[in-house]
Amino acid sequence: MTTTRTADAATGPVPPQMSATELPPSVGAFHYTRFAPRLPALDAGGMEPGSHPVVIAGGGPVGMALALGLANHGVRSVVLEADDTVCVGSRAACISRRSLEIVERLGALQAFLGKGLPWSVGRSFYKTAEVFRFEMPQDAQQKLPPMINLEQYYIEQYLLDEIERRNAATPGLVDIRWGTELTALAQDEGGVTLDVRNALGAYRLRGQWLAACDGGQSFVRKSLGLALEGTGYEGRYVIIDIELQSSQPTERRAWFDPPWNPGSTVLMHRQPDDIWRIDYQLRAGQSTEDALQPAAVAEFVQRHLDAIGEGHLPWKTVWTSVYRAGAMTLDSYRHGRVVFAGNAAHAMPIFGVRGLNSGFDDADNLAWKLAFVAKGLSGAALLDAYSQERIAAFHINAESAMRSTEFMSPPSRGFDLLREAALSLSEAHRGIAQLINPRQTQAVRYDDSALSSAGDTLPAGPLPGEAMPEQPLAQGHLTDWIGPVFTLLVLRPDVVPLPAADIARARQGALPFAVRTIAGPNGEGADAQASDAVLAALGASDGAVYLLRPDGHVAARWHRLPAGALPAALARAAVAVVATSQEISA
C-alpha cells in the first residue's frame, strides 16, 4: 500500500516520499518506468547554448498537454519534470467530454477511450434512500461520452506515448528532461534564465517563455513571490483507492449521512483495472493521522463495503491520502515572460471534477496563443487575453464548485442545517433534490473576451466566446473539422456568398487558416453534410458563417459575411501585431 501526507487547500493530494532507487508498485495492469536524467551539451560555464522558444516547468498532464499543443503549431519546447516517473497515486480520475475533444486534437484520444470507463449517471443517497439521480447528456449521435474515468498515471502515460510518437517523426520537438529540478529563475526583456539540477549535475538554460505547469506546490509561483488567493474549506476528505472485483456499474455514487459513517459524506467511483476510489469526509475532531493508519483505513473500507452489500468480496488498499478543498487563483496568469496554467495558477474543489479538466482547458487556450507569440505572429497582449479568459473561467467554475463543496462539506452549522433539511425532504420533493446536483464541469463561455468580434444575431447556435458544440454530420462529426487552426465554418455554402478577396488574403496570410463548408442534407461539393435539425441548432437554416479559434471557441459569427469583416476579426482574435519590448516587460 502507498500512502501520502496531508496537503493544504492550495495543493491538493501530494505524492509520497520514496527513495531514488525504489520503483513505485504496479497498480492493476499499470507498471511504472523510471526515466534516466541526462545533461545537454554545455559550454565551459555550464550554460546550454542558445535559447528555447518555450520551457515548461512541470511534466504532469497540463505540462504535457501544453507541449503537444505547441507541437501542433510546430513550436519546440523543453519540459522540466522533477520526478522520474509519471505520477504516483490517486489524483485526477474523471475526464469530461470537453477535455476529450482537447485530447483528440493532441492525438491521444484513442488511448484514453481504449482504457477509460465511460459513464453518464450519478446517484445520491440520504442515509440509505436514493434521493437524487442525474444523467449527463448522451445519445448515439454523440461522438464522445460525457465523462470517462481514467487514473492520472494512465493519463500522463498516454500523453507521453504521443510525445514519443511526435519525437520519432520530428526529433526534439518535445524535449522532456526527467528528474530535473528547477532551482532558480530570472527574467528580462528577452526571456527567462533557469538554473536546474539533476542527478548528473547542475546547469543553466534559457527560454524565450516559461510556462509554469508545476502544480499546486509551484516552485515558479513561489519564486516570483506570488500566492493563490480565495476560499479554503476546513472539511477534510480521506481518499482511498482499493482493488476490488465488483460488478457494480461505472457511475458516481454519493452517500450523505450514511448509518455506517454518520455525519459524513462518502463518494465512490469505479476506475480501470478494478480500482475503486472512495472519498469520505472526516468529521470535526477526527484526527487526520489516525484516519490514515492502515488499521483505520481497513476498518472503514470493510464497514463501507459491508453496508453496500459487497463486504464478502476480497479487496486490498493501493493508495491513501487526505484532501482539503479550496477555490483559489492568482490574480494574473501572466507575469512578464512567465505564464501559469493548471494547479500552479489555481486550485479547484474536487466536486464537479473541475481540477484537471480546468487544467486541460488552460493548456488548450494557452497553446495556440503562446505558439503565435513565440513565432512572432502575435503580440504579447495575446497572453494577457489568455490570463483574462482563464481567470474569468476560474470564477465561473469556482462558483459551481463552491456551491457543491458547501453542500458536500458544510462550512458552518447554518449550512449543515440547510443540507439536513434539503436531504430529508428530497425523497418526497424532487424539486428540492436539485440542491444535491454536483454540477458537473462543462465548457465555459469567454463572455467578455477581448478576442471576440461583434457580428450578427442568429436564431440559435453558440455565441462569441462559446465553444462550438459537437454535432453529428452525415459522415463523422463537426469537431472533425475544427482546429488546431483558425477555421471559417461556412454552413449552407449554396446560399452564403463569401468575399473572395478576403478569403484569399486569409489563406495567404501568416496565421494558420482553413475554410470548411457544411452543406444541407441534399447539398453537394462541401466538406460534409448536416441534417436540417443540426443546421437549425446552429442558427443556419438559411446559412451562417462562424470564425472559430484554434481551441474551437467562436471568435465571430455572421448570417452573411460582409467584406472586410474576416480580416478584422482574425486580427482581433490573434492580436496580430508583433510585440514590442515594452509589451513583453509589462
Coordinates of C-alpha atoms in Angstrom, one line a residue:
M1 CA 0.0 0.0 0.0
T2 CA 1.2 3.5 -0.8
T3 CA 0.4 6.4 1.4
T4 CA 0.9 10.2 1.3
R5 CA 0.9 13.1 3.7
T6 CA -1.8 15.7 4.2
A7 CA -2.0 18.6 1.7
D8 CA -3.5 22.0 2.1
A9 CA -6.3 23.6 0.1
A10 CA -3.9 25.1 -2.4
T11 CA -2.0 22.0 -3.3
G12 CA -4.4 19.0 -3.2
P13 CA -3.0 15.5 -2.7
V14 CA 0.7 15.2 -3.0
P15 CA 2.9 12.2 -3.9
P16 CA 4.6 10.0 -1.3
Q17 CA 8.3 10.3 -0.4
M18 CA 10.3 7.5 -2.0
S19 CA 14.0 6.6 -2.3
A20 CA 15.7 7.3 -5.6
T21 CA 16.0 3.6 -6.3
E22 CA 12.6 2.4 -5.2
L23 CA 10.2 1.8 -8.1
P24 CA 6.6 2.6 -7.4
P25 CA 4.5 -0.5 -7.1
S26 CA 2.3 -1.6 -10.0
V27 CA -1.4 -0.7 -9.8
G28 CA -3.6 -3.1 -11.6
A29 CA -2.2 -3.5 -15.1
F30 CA -0.1 -0.3 -14.9
H31 CA 3.7 -0.8 -14.4
Y32 CA 5.9 2.2 -13.7
T33 CA 9.1 3.0 -15.5
R34 CA 11.9 5.2 -14.3
F35 CA 13.3 7.6 -16.8
A36 CA 17.0 8.4 -16.6
P37 CA 18.2 12.0 -16.3
R38 CA 20.6 13.5 -18.8
L39 CA 22.7 16.6 -19.4
P40 CA 22.5 18.6 -22.6
A41 CA 25.7 19.9 -24.3
L42 CA 27.0 22.7 -22.2
D43 CA 29.6 25.4 -22.6
A44 CA 32.5 25.8 -20.2
G45 CA 30.4 27.9 -17.8
G46 CA 27.7 25.2 -17.5
M47 CA 25.3 27.0 -19.8
E48 CA 23.3 25.3 -22.5
P49 CA 23.9 27.2 -25.8
G50 CA 21.0 29.0 -27.5
S51 CA 17.5 29.8 -26.3
H52 CA 14.5 27.6 -26.4
P53 CA 11.2 29.0 -27.7
V54 CA 9.3 27.7 -24.7
V55 CA 10.4 26.0 -21.5
I56 CA 7.6 24.2 -19.5
A57 CA 8.1 23.7 -15.8
G58 CA 6.2 20.5 -14.9
G59 CA 5.6 17.4 -16.9
G60 CA 2.2 16.4 -15.5
P61 CA -0.9 16.2 -17.7
V62 CA -1.2 20.0 -18.1
G63 CA 2.5 20.4 -19.0
M64 CA 2.5 17.6 -21.5
A65 CA -0.8 18.8 -23.0
L66 CA 0.7 22.2 -23.5
A67 CA 3.8 20.7 -25.1
L68 CA 1.6 18.7 -27.5
G69 CA -0.5 21.8 -28.2
L70 CA 2.6 23.8 -29.1
A71 CA 3.8 20.9 -31.2
N72 CA 0.6 21.1 -33.3
H73 CA 1.9 24.6 -34.3
G74 CA 5.5 23.4 -34.9
V75 CA 6.8 25.1 -31.8
R76 CA 9.5 23.2 -29.9
S77 CA 9.5 23.0 -26.1
V78 CA 11.6 21.7 -23.2
V79 CA 9.7 20.1 -20.3
L80 CA 11.4 20.1 -16.9
E81 CA 10.0 17.4 -14.7
A82 CA 11.4 16.9 -11.2
D83 CA 10.1 13.3 -10.9
D84 CA 11.5 10.5 -12.9
T85 CA 8.2 8.6 -13.4
V86 CA 4.6 9.5 -14.3
C87 CA 2.5 10.4 -11.3
V88 CA 2.2 8.1 -8.4
G89 CA -1.2 7.7 -6.6
S90 CA -4.8 8.7 -6.9
R91 CA -5.2 12.2 -8.3
A92 CA -7.4 13.2 -11.2
A93 CA -9.8 10.5 -12.3
C94 CA -12.8 12.0 -14.3
I95 CA -12.2 13.3 -17.8
S96 CA -15.0 15.4 -19.4
R97 CA -16.3 15.4 -22.9
R98 CA -14.7 18.8 -23.5
S99 CA -11.4 17.5 -22.3
L100 CA -11.7 14.5 -24.6
E101 CA -12.2 16.9 -27.5
I102 CA -8.9 18.6 -26.5
V103 CA -7.1 15.3 -26.1
E104 CA -8.3 14.4 -29.6
R105 CA -6.5 17.4 -31.0
L106 CA -3.4 16.4 -29.1
G107 CA -3.5 12.9 -30.7
A108 CA -4.1 10.7 -27.7
L109 CA -7.9 10.2 -27.8
Q110 CA -7.9 6.5 -28.8
A111 CA -5.7 5.5 -25.9
F112 CA -7.9 7.4 -23.5
L113 CA -11.1 5.8 -24.8
G114 CA -9.5 2.4 -25.0
K115 CA -8.7 2.3 -21.3
G116 CA -11.1 4.8 -19.8
L117 CA -14.5 3.8 -18.4
P118 CA -17.4 5.9 -19.8
W119 CA -20.3 7.0 -17.6
S120 CA -23.2 9.3 -17.6
V121 CA -25.2 8.6 -14.4
G122 CA -24.7 9.8 -10.8
R123 CA -26.8 8.7 -7.8
S124 CA -27.1 10.3 -4.4
F125 CA -28.4 8.7 -1.2
Y126 CA -29.5 10.2 2.1
K127 CA -28.8 7.5 4.7
T128 CA -29.8 4.5 2.6
A129 CA -32.6 6.0 0.4
E130 CA -31.8 7.2 -3.1
V131 CA -32.9 10.9 -3.3
F132 CA -31.3 12.2 -6.4
R133 CA -30.2 10.9 -9.8
F134 CA -28.6 12.9 -12.6
E135 CA -27.7 11.8 -16.1
M136 CA -25.4 13.8 -18.3
P137 CA -26.5 14.3 -22.0
Q138 CA -25.6 11.2 -24.0
D139 CA -27.0 9.6 -27.1
A140 CA -25.9 7.6 -30.1
Q141 CA -25.2 10.7 -32.2
Q142 CA -22.6 12.0 -29.8
K143 CA -19.0 11.3 -30.8
L144 CA -17.6 11.2 -27.2
P145 CA -19.0 10.1 -23.8
P146 CA -19.9 12.8 -21.3
M147 CA -17.3 11.5 -18.9
I148 CA -14.7 8.8 -18.6
N149 CA -12.9 7.6 -15.5
L150 CA -9.1 7.1 -16.0
E151 CA -6.4 7.2 -13.4
Q152 CA -3.8 10.1 -13.8
Y153 CA -0.9 7.7 -14.3
Y154 CA -2.6 6.4 -17.4
I155 CA -3.4 9.9 -18.5
E156 CA 0.2 11.0 -18.2
Q157 CA 1.5 7.8 -19.9
Y158 CA -0.8 8.2 -22.9
L159 CA 0.2 11.8 -23.4
L160 CA 3.9 10.7 -23.1
D161 CA 3.3 8.0 -25.7
E162 CA 2.0 10.6 -28.1
I163 CA 5.0 12.9 -27.3
E164 CA 7.3 10.0 -28.2
R165 CA 5.4 9.4 -31.5
R166 CA 5.8 13.1 -32.3
N167 CA 9.5 13.0 -31.5
A168 CA 10.0 9.9 -33.7
A169 CA 8.7 12.0 -36.6
T170 CA 10.3 15.3 -35.6
P171 CA 13.3 14.6 -33.3
G172 CA 13.5 17.1 -30.4
L173 CA 10.0 18.6 -30.9
V174 CA 9.3 18.0 -27.2
D175 CA 12.4 17.6 -25.1
I176 CA 11.3 16.0 -21.7
R177 CA 14.0 16.2 -19.1
W178 CA 13.2 13.7 -16.3
G179 CA 14.4 14.0 -12.8
T180 CA 15.4 17.7 -13.4
E181 CA 14.5 20.2 -10.7
L182 CA 14.2 23.9 -11.3
T183 CA 16.2 25.7 -8.6
A184 CA 16.2 29.4 -9.7
L185 CA 14.9 31.7 -12.4
A186 CA 15.4 35.2 -13.6
Q187 CA 13.7 37.1 -16.5
D188 CA 14.5 40.1 -18.6
E189 CA 13.1 41.6 -21.8
G190 CA 14.4 38.8 -24.0
G191 CA 13.4 35.8 -22.0
V192 CA 14.0 33.7 -18.9
T193 CA 17.2 32.2 -17.5
L194 CA 16.7 29.0 -15.5
D195 CA 19.0 27.1 -13.1
V196 CA 18.3 23.4 -12.9
R197 CA 19.9 20.3 -11.5
N198 CA 19.5 16.5 -11.7
A199 CA 21.5 13.5 -10.5
L200 CA 24.2 14.2 -13.1
G201 CA 24.8 17.8 -12.3
A202 CA 23.6 21.4 -12.4
Y203 CA 23.4 23.7 -15.4
R204 CA 21.7 26.7 -16.8
L205 CA 19.4 27.2 -19.8
R206 CA 17.4 29.9 -21.4
G207 CA 13.9 30.2 -22.9
Q208 CA 12.0 32.9 -24.6
W209 CA 9.0 32.0 -22.5
L210 CA 8.4 29.9 -19.3
A211 CA 5.1 28.1 -18.8
A212 CA 4.6 27.2 -15.1
C213 CA 2.7 24.0 -15.0
D214 CA 4.4 22.7 -11.9
G215 CA 1.3 22.1 -9.8
G216 CA -0.1 23.2 -6.5
Q217 CA 3.3 23.5 -4.8
S218 CA 4.6 25.5 -7.8
F219 CA 8.2 26.5 -7.4
V220 CA 7.8 29.1 -10.1
R221 CA 4.9 30.7 -8.3
K222 CA 6.8 30.8 -5.0
S223 CA 10.0 32.2 -6.7
L224 CA 8.0 35.1 -8.0
G225 CA 6.6 35.8 -4.6
L226 CA 3.0 35.0 -5.7
A227 CA 0.3 33.3 -3.8
L228 CA -3.1 31.8 -4.6
E229 CA -6.0 33.8 -3.1
G230 CA -9.6 32.7 -2.5
T231 CA -11.6 30.4 -0.2
G232 CA -10.2 27.5 1.7
Y233 CA -12.5 25.0 3.4
E234 CA -12.0 23.2 6.7
G235 CA -13.6 20.0 5.5
R236 CA -11.1 17.1 5.0
Y237 CA -11.6 14.1 2.8
V238 CA -9.7 10.8 3.0
I239 CA -9.0 9.4 -0.4
I240 CA -8.7 5.6 -0.6
D241 CA -8.1 3.6 -3.7
I242 CA -8.8 -0.1 -3.4
E243 CA -8.6 -3.1 -5.8
L244 CA -12.0 -4.8 -5.8
Q245 CA -13.5 -7.1 -8.4
S246 CA -17.1 -5.7 -8.3
S247 CA -19.8 -5.9 -10.9
Q248 CA -21.3 -2.5 -10.0
P249 CA -21.7 -0.2 -13.0
T250 CA -19.4 2.8 -13.6
E251 CA -21.4 5.7 -12.1
R252 CA -20.9 8.3 -9.4
R253 CA -22.4 7.3 -6.1
A254 CA -22.6 9.7 -3.1
W255 CA -24.0 8.8 0.4
F256 CA -25.0 11.6 2.8
D257 CA -25.1 10.8 6.5
P258 CA -24.9 7.1 5.9
P259 CA -25.6 4.9 9.0
W260 CA -22.1 3.3 8.7
N261 CA -20.4 6.7 8.8
P262 CA -23.0 9.2 10.4
G263 CA -22.5 12.9 10.0
S264 CA -20.2 12.4 6.9
T265 CA -20.3 12.1 3.2
V266 CA -18.9 9.1 1.2
L267 CA -18.2 9.1 -2.6
M268 CA -17.3 6.1 -4.7
H269 CA -16.1 5.9 -8.3
R270 CA -15.0 2.9 -10.4
Q271 CA -11.7 3.2 -12.3
P272 CA -10.0 0.9 -14.8
D273 CA -8.3 -2.3 -13.6
D274 CA -10.8 -3.0 -10.9
I275 CA -9.6 0.1 -8.9
W276 CA -12.3 1.9 -6.9
R277 CA -11.8 5.3 -5.4
I278 CA -13.5 6.0 -2.1
D279 CA -13.6 9.5 -0.7
Y280 CA -15.0 10.1 2.7
Q281 CA -15.4 13.2 4.9
L282 CA -13.6 13.4 8.2
R283 CA -15.9 14.6 11.0
A284 CA -14.9 17.5 13.2
G285 CA -12.4 16.4 15.8
Q286 CA -11.3 13.3 13.9
S287 CA -7.5 13.0 13.6
T288 CA -6.1 13.0 10.1
E289 CA -3.1 10.9 11.2
D290 CA -5.3 8.4 12.9
A291 CA -7.6 8.1 9.9
L292 CA -4.6 7.3 7.6
Q293 CA -3.4 4.4 9.8
P294 CA -3.7 1.1 7.9
A295 CA -6.0 -0.4 10.5
A296 CA -8.3 2.6 10.4
V297 CA -8.4 2.5 6.6
A298 CA -9.1 -1.2 6.6
E299 CA -11.9 -0.9 9.2
F300 CA -13.6 1.9 7.3
V301 CA -13.4 0.3 3.9
Q302 CA -14.8 -3.0 5.2
R303 CA -17.6 -1.2 7.1
H304 CA -18.5 0.6 3.9
L305 CA -18.4 -2.5 1.7
D306 CA -20.5 -4.4 4.2
A307 CA -23.1 -1.6 4.1
I308 CA -23.4 -1.6 0.3
G309 CA -23.6 -5.4 0.0
E310 CA -20.0 -6.1 -1.2
G311 CA -18.3 -6.9 2.1
H312 CA -17.9 -10.6 1.1
L313 CA -15.6 -9.6 -1.9
P314 CA -11.8 -9.7 -1.4
W315 CA -10.1 -6.3 -1.7
K316 CA -6.8 -4.6 -0.9
T317 CA -5.8 -1.0 -0.4
V318 CA -3.4 0.6 -3.0
W319 CA -3.4 4.3 -2.0
T320 CA -4.5 6.6 0.7
S321 CA -4.2 10.4 1.1
V322 CA -6.1 13.4 2.6
Y323 CA -7.6 16.3 0.7
R324 CA -8.9 19.7 1.8
A325 CA -11.0 21.7 -0.7
G326 CA -10.2 25.2 -1.8
A327 CA -11.2 27.6 -4.6
M328 CA -8.1 29.9 -5.1
T329 CA -6.4 31.7 -8.0
L330 CA -3.6 34.0 -9.0
D331 CA -4.8 37.5 -9.9
S332 CA -2.9 37.2 -13.2
Y333 CA -1.7 34.2 -15.1
R334 CA 1.0 36.2 -16.9
H335 CA 3.9 37.8 -15.2
G336 CA 6.3 39.2 -17.8
R337 CA 7.8 36.3 -19.6
V338 CA 6.2 33.7 -17.3
V339 CA 2.7 32.3 -17.8
F340 CA 0.8 30.0 -15.4
A341 CA -1.5 27.1 -16.1
G342 CA -3.2 24.2 -14.1
N343 CA -2.8 24.0 -10.4
A344 CA 0.1 26.4 -10.5
A345 CA -2.4 29.0 -11.5
H346 CA -5.5 27.9 -9.5
A347 CA -6.9 25.4 -7.1
M348 CA -10.4 24.0 -7.5
P349 CA -12.5 21.8 -5.2
I350 CA -12.8 18.2 -6.4
F351 CA -16.6 18.3 -6.6
G352 CA -17.8 18.6 -10.2
V353 CA -14.4 17.4 -11.4
R354 CA -13.1 20.8 -12.4
G355 CA -9.5 20.3 -11.4
L356 CA -7.6 18.6 -14.3
N357 CA -10.5 19.4 -16.7
S358 CA -9.8 23.1 -16.0
G359 CA -6.1 22.4 -16.5
F360 CA -6.7 20.9 -19.9
D361 CA -8.7 23.9 -20.8
D362 CA -5.8 26.1 -19.7
A363 CA -3.4 24.2 -21.9
D364 CA -5.8 24.3 -24.9
N365 CA -6.3 28.0 -24.5
L366 CA -2.6 28.8 -23.9
A367 CA -1.0 26.5 -26.5
W368 CA -2.1 28.4 -29.7
K369 CA -1.6 31.8 -28.1
L370 CA 1.9 31.0 -26.8
A371 CA 2.8 29.4 -30.2
F372 CA 1.6 32.5 -32.1
V373 CA 3.6 34.8 -29.8
A374 CA 6.7 32.6 -29.9
K375 CA 6.6 32.6 -33.7
G376 CA 6.2 36.3 -33.9
L377 CA 2.6 36.2 -35.4
S378 CA 1.0 37.9 -32.4
G379 CA 1.8 40.5 -29.8
A380 CA 2.3 39.5 -26.1
A381 CA -1.1 41.0 -25.4
L382 CA -2.5 37.7 -26.7
L383 CA -1.1 36.1 -23.5
D384 CA -2.9 38.8 -21.4
A385 CA -6.0 37.6 -23.2
Y386 CA -5.2 34.1 -22.1
S387 CA -5.0 35.3 -18.5
Q388 CA -8.2 37.3 -18.7
E389 CA -10.2 34.4 -20.3
R390 CA -9.0 31.7 -17.9
I391 CA -9.4 33.8 -14.8
A392 CA -13.0 34.5 -15.9
A393 CA -13.4 30.7 -16.4
F394 CA -12.0 30.1 -12.9
H395 CA -14.7 32.3 -11.3
I396 CA -17.4 30.6 -13.3
N397 CA -16.1 27.1 -12.4
A398 CA -15.4 28.1 -8.8
E399 CA -19.0 29.4 -8.3
S400 CA -20.4 26.0 -9.1
A401 CA -17.7 24.1 -7.3
M402 CA -18.1 26.1 -4.2
R403 CA -21.8 25.5 -4.1
S404 CA -21.2 21.8 -4.4
T405 CA -18.5 21.9 -1.8
E406 CA -20.7 23.8 0.7
F407 CA -23.3 21.1 0.3
M408 CA -20.9 18.2 0.4
S409 CA -18.9 19.6 3.3
P410 CA -20.9 22.3 5.1
P411 CA -18.6 25.1 6.4
S412 CA -20.9 26.1 9.3
R413 CA -23.9 24.9 11.3
G414 CA -26.2 27.0 9.2
F415 CA -25.1 25.3 6.0
D416 CA -25.4 22.0 7.9
L417 CA -29.0 22.6 8.8
L418 CA -29.8 23.7 5.3
R419 CA -28.3 20.4 4.0
E420 CA -30.2 18.3 6.5
A421 CA -33.5 19.9 5.5
A422 CA -32.8 19.5 1.8
L423 CA -31.8 15.9 2.2
S424 CA -34.7 14.9 4.5
L425 CA -37.2 16.5 2.1
S426 CA -35.7 15.4 -1.2
E427 CA -37.1 11.9 -1.4
A428 CA -40.6 13.2 -1.4
H429 CA -40.0 16.5 -3.2
R430 CA -37.9 16.1 -6.3
G431 CA -37.6 19.8 -6.9
I432 CA -35.7 20.2 -3.6
A433 CA -33.4 17.3 -4.7
Q434 CA -31.9 19.6 -7.3
L435 CA -29.9 21.1 -4.5
I436 CA -27.9 17.9 -4.4
N437 CA -26.8 18.2 -8.0
P438 CA -23.0 18.2 -8.1
R439 CA -23.0 20.5 -11.2
Q440 CA -20.5 18.5 -13.4
T441 CA -18.0 20.5 -15.4
Q442 CA -18.8 21.8 -18.9
A443 CA -17.2 24.1 -21.4
V444 CA -17.1 27.7 -20.3
R445 CA -18.0 30.7 -22.4
Y446 CA -15.5 33.6 -22.6
D447 CA -18.3 36.1 -22.3
D448 CA -16.2 39.3 -22.3
S449 CA -13.2 38.1 -24.3
A450 CA -11.2 40.9 -25.9
L451 CA -10.6 38.5 -28.8
S452 CA -14.3 38.3 -29.9
S453 CA -15.8 40.4 -32.6
A454 CA -19.3 41.7 -32.9
G455 CA -21.3 40.0 -35.7
D456 CA -24.8 39.1 -36.5
T457 CA -27.7 37.9 -34.3
L458 CA -28.6 34.3 -35.2
P459 CA -31.7 32.5 -34.2
A460 CA -29.7 29.8 -32.5
G461 CA -26.1 28.5 -32.2
P462 CA -23.1 29.3 -30.0
L463 CA -22.4 32.9 -29.1
P464 CA -18.9 34.6 -29.5
G465 CA -16.7 33.2 -26.8
E466 CA -18.6 29.9 -26.6
A467 CA -17.1 26.5 -27.7
M468 CA -18.7 25.2 -30.9
P469 CA -20.8 22.2 -29.7
E470 CA -20.4 18.8 -31.1
Q471 CA -22.9 17.9 -33.9
P472 CA -23.4 14.8 -35.9
L473 CA -22.9 15.0 -39.6
A474 CA -23.9 12.7 -42.4
Q475 CA -20.5 11.2 -42.0
G476 CA -18.4 11.9 -38.9
H477 CA -18.9 14.8 -36.6
L478 CA -18.4 18.6 -36.6
T479 CA -15.4 18.6 -34.4
D480 CA -13.6 16.5 -37.1
W481 CA -13.3 19.8 -38.9
I482 CA -12.2 22.1 -36.1
G483 CA -8.7 23.1 -35.1
P484 CA -5.9 23.4 -34.5
V485 CA -6.1 26.4 -36.9
F486 CA -8.5 29.3 -37.3
T487 CA -11.5 27.8 -39.1
L488 CA -14.0 29.7 -41.2
L489 CA -17.0 27.4 -40.9
V490 CA -19.5 28.0 -43.7
L491 CA -22.9 26.5 -43.2
R492 CA -25.1 26.2 -46.3
P493 CA -22.4 27.4 -48.7
D494 CA -25.0 27.1 -51.5
V495 CA -26.8 30.2 -50.2
V496 CA -23.9 32.0 -48.4
P497 CA -21.9 34.4 -50.6
L498 CA -18.3 34.8 -49.4
P499 CA -15.9 37.8 -50.1
A500 CA -13.4 36.0 -52.3
A501 CA -10.7 38.6 -51.8
D502 CA -10.8 38.4 -48.0
I503 CA -10.8 34.6 -48.1
A504 CA -7.7 34.6 -50.5
R505 CA -6.0 37.1 -48.2
A506 CA -6.6 34.9 -45.1
R507 CA -5.4 31.8 -46.9
Q508 CA -2.2 33.5 -47.9
G509 CA -1.6 35.2 -44.5
A510 CA 0.8 34.1 -41.8
L511 CA -2.0 32.9 -39.4
P512 CA -2.9 29.2 -39.8
F513 CA -6.3 29.3 -41.5
A514 CA -8.8 26.9 -43.2
V515 CA -12.2 27.1 -44.7
R516 CA -14.7 24.3 -44.0
T517 CA -18.0 24.0 -45.7
I518 CA -21.0 22.1 -44.3
A519 CA -23.9 21.6 -46.7
G520 CA -27.5 20.7 -46.1
P521 CA -28.8 17.1 -46.4
N522 CA -29.0 17.3 -50.2
G523 CA -26.1 19.6 -50.8
E524 CA -23.1 18.8 -52.9
G525 CA -19.5 19.9 -53.2
A526 CA -19.0 20.6 -49.5
D527 CA -16.6 19.1 -46.9
A528 CA -19.6 17.5 -45.2
Q529 CA -23.4 17.4 -44.9
A530 CA -25.6 18.1 -42.0
S531 CA -29.2 17.5 -41.3
D532 CA -31.8 20.2 -41.2
A533 CA -32.0 19.8 -37.4
V534 CA -28.3 20.3 -37.0
L535 CA -28.3 23.4 -39.2
A536 CA -31.3 24.8 -37.2
A537 CA -29.4 24.2 -33.9
L538 CA -26.6 26.3 -35.2
G539 CA -28.9 29.1 -36.4
A540 CA -28.0 28.2 -40.1
S541 CA -31.3 27.0 -41.7
D542 CA -30.7 29.6 -44.4
G543 CA -26.9 29.8 -43.9
A544 CA -24.4 31.2 -41.4
V545 CA -20.7 31.7 -41.1
Y546 CA -18.6 31.1 -37.9
L547 CA -15.0 32.1 -37.3
L548 CA -13.6 29.5 -34.9
R549 CA -10.4 29.9 -32.9
P550 CA -7.8 27.0 -32.8
D551 CA -9.3 26.0 -29.5
G552 CA -12.8 25.7 -31.0
H553 CA -14.3 28.8 -29.4
V554 CA -16.3 31.2 -31.6
A555 CA -14.4 34.4 -32.4
A556 CA -17.2 35.8 -34.5
R557 CA -20.3 34.8 -36.4
W558 CA -22.4 36.2 -39.2
H559 CA -25.6 35.5 -41.1
R560 CA -23.8 36.8 -44.2
L561 CA -20.0 37.5 -44.1
P562 CA -19.6 41.2 -45.2
A563 CA -16.4 42.3 -47.0
G564 CA -13.7 43.4 -44.6
A565 CA -15.2 41.6 -41.6
L566 CA -13.0 38.5 -41.8
P567 CA -9.5 40.3 -41.8
A568 CA -10.7 42.5 -38.9
A569 CA -12.0 39.5 -36.9
L570 CA -8.8 37.5 -37.5
A571 CA -6.6 40.3 -36.4
R572 CA -8.6 40.9 -33.3
A573 CA -8.7 37.2 -32.4
A574 CA -5.0 36.8 -32.8
V575 CA -3.7 40.2 -31.6
A576 CA -1.8 40.1 -34.9
V577 CA 0.7 42.8 -34.0
V578 CA 4.4 42.0 -33.4
A579 CA 5.2 42.6 -29.7
T580 CA 7.5 45.4 -28.5
S581 CA 9.9 45.1 -25.6
Q582 CA 7.6 47.4 -23.6
E583 CA 4.7 45.0 -24.1
I584 CA 6.7 42.0 -23.1
S585 CA 8.1 43.6 -19.9
A586 CA 4.7 44.9 -18.8

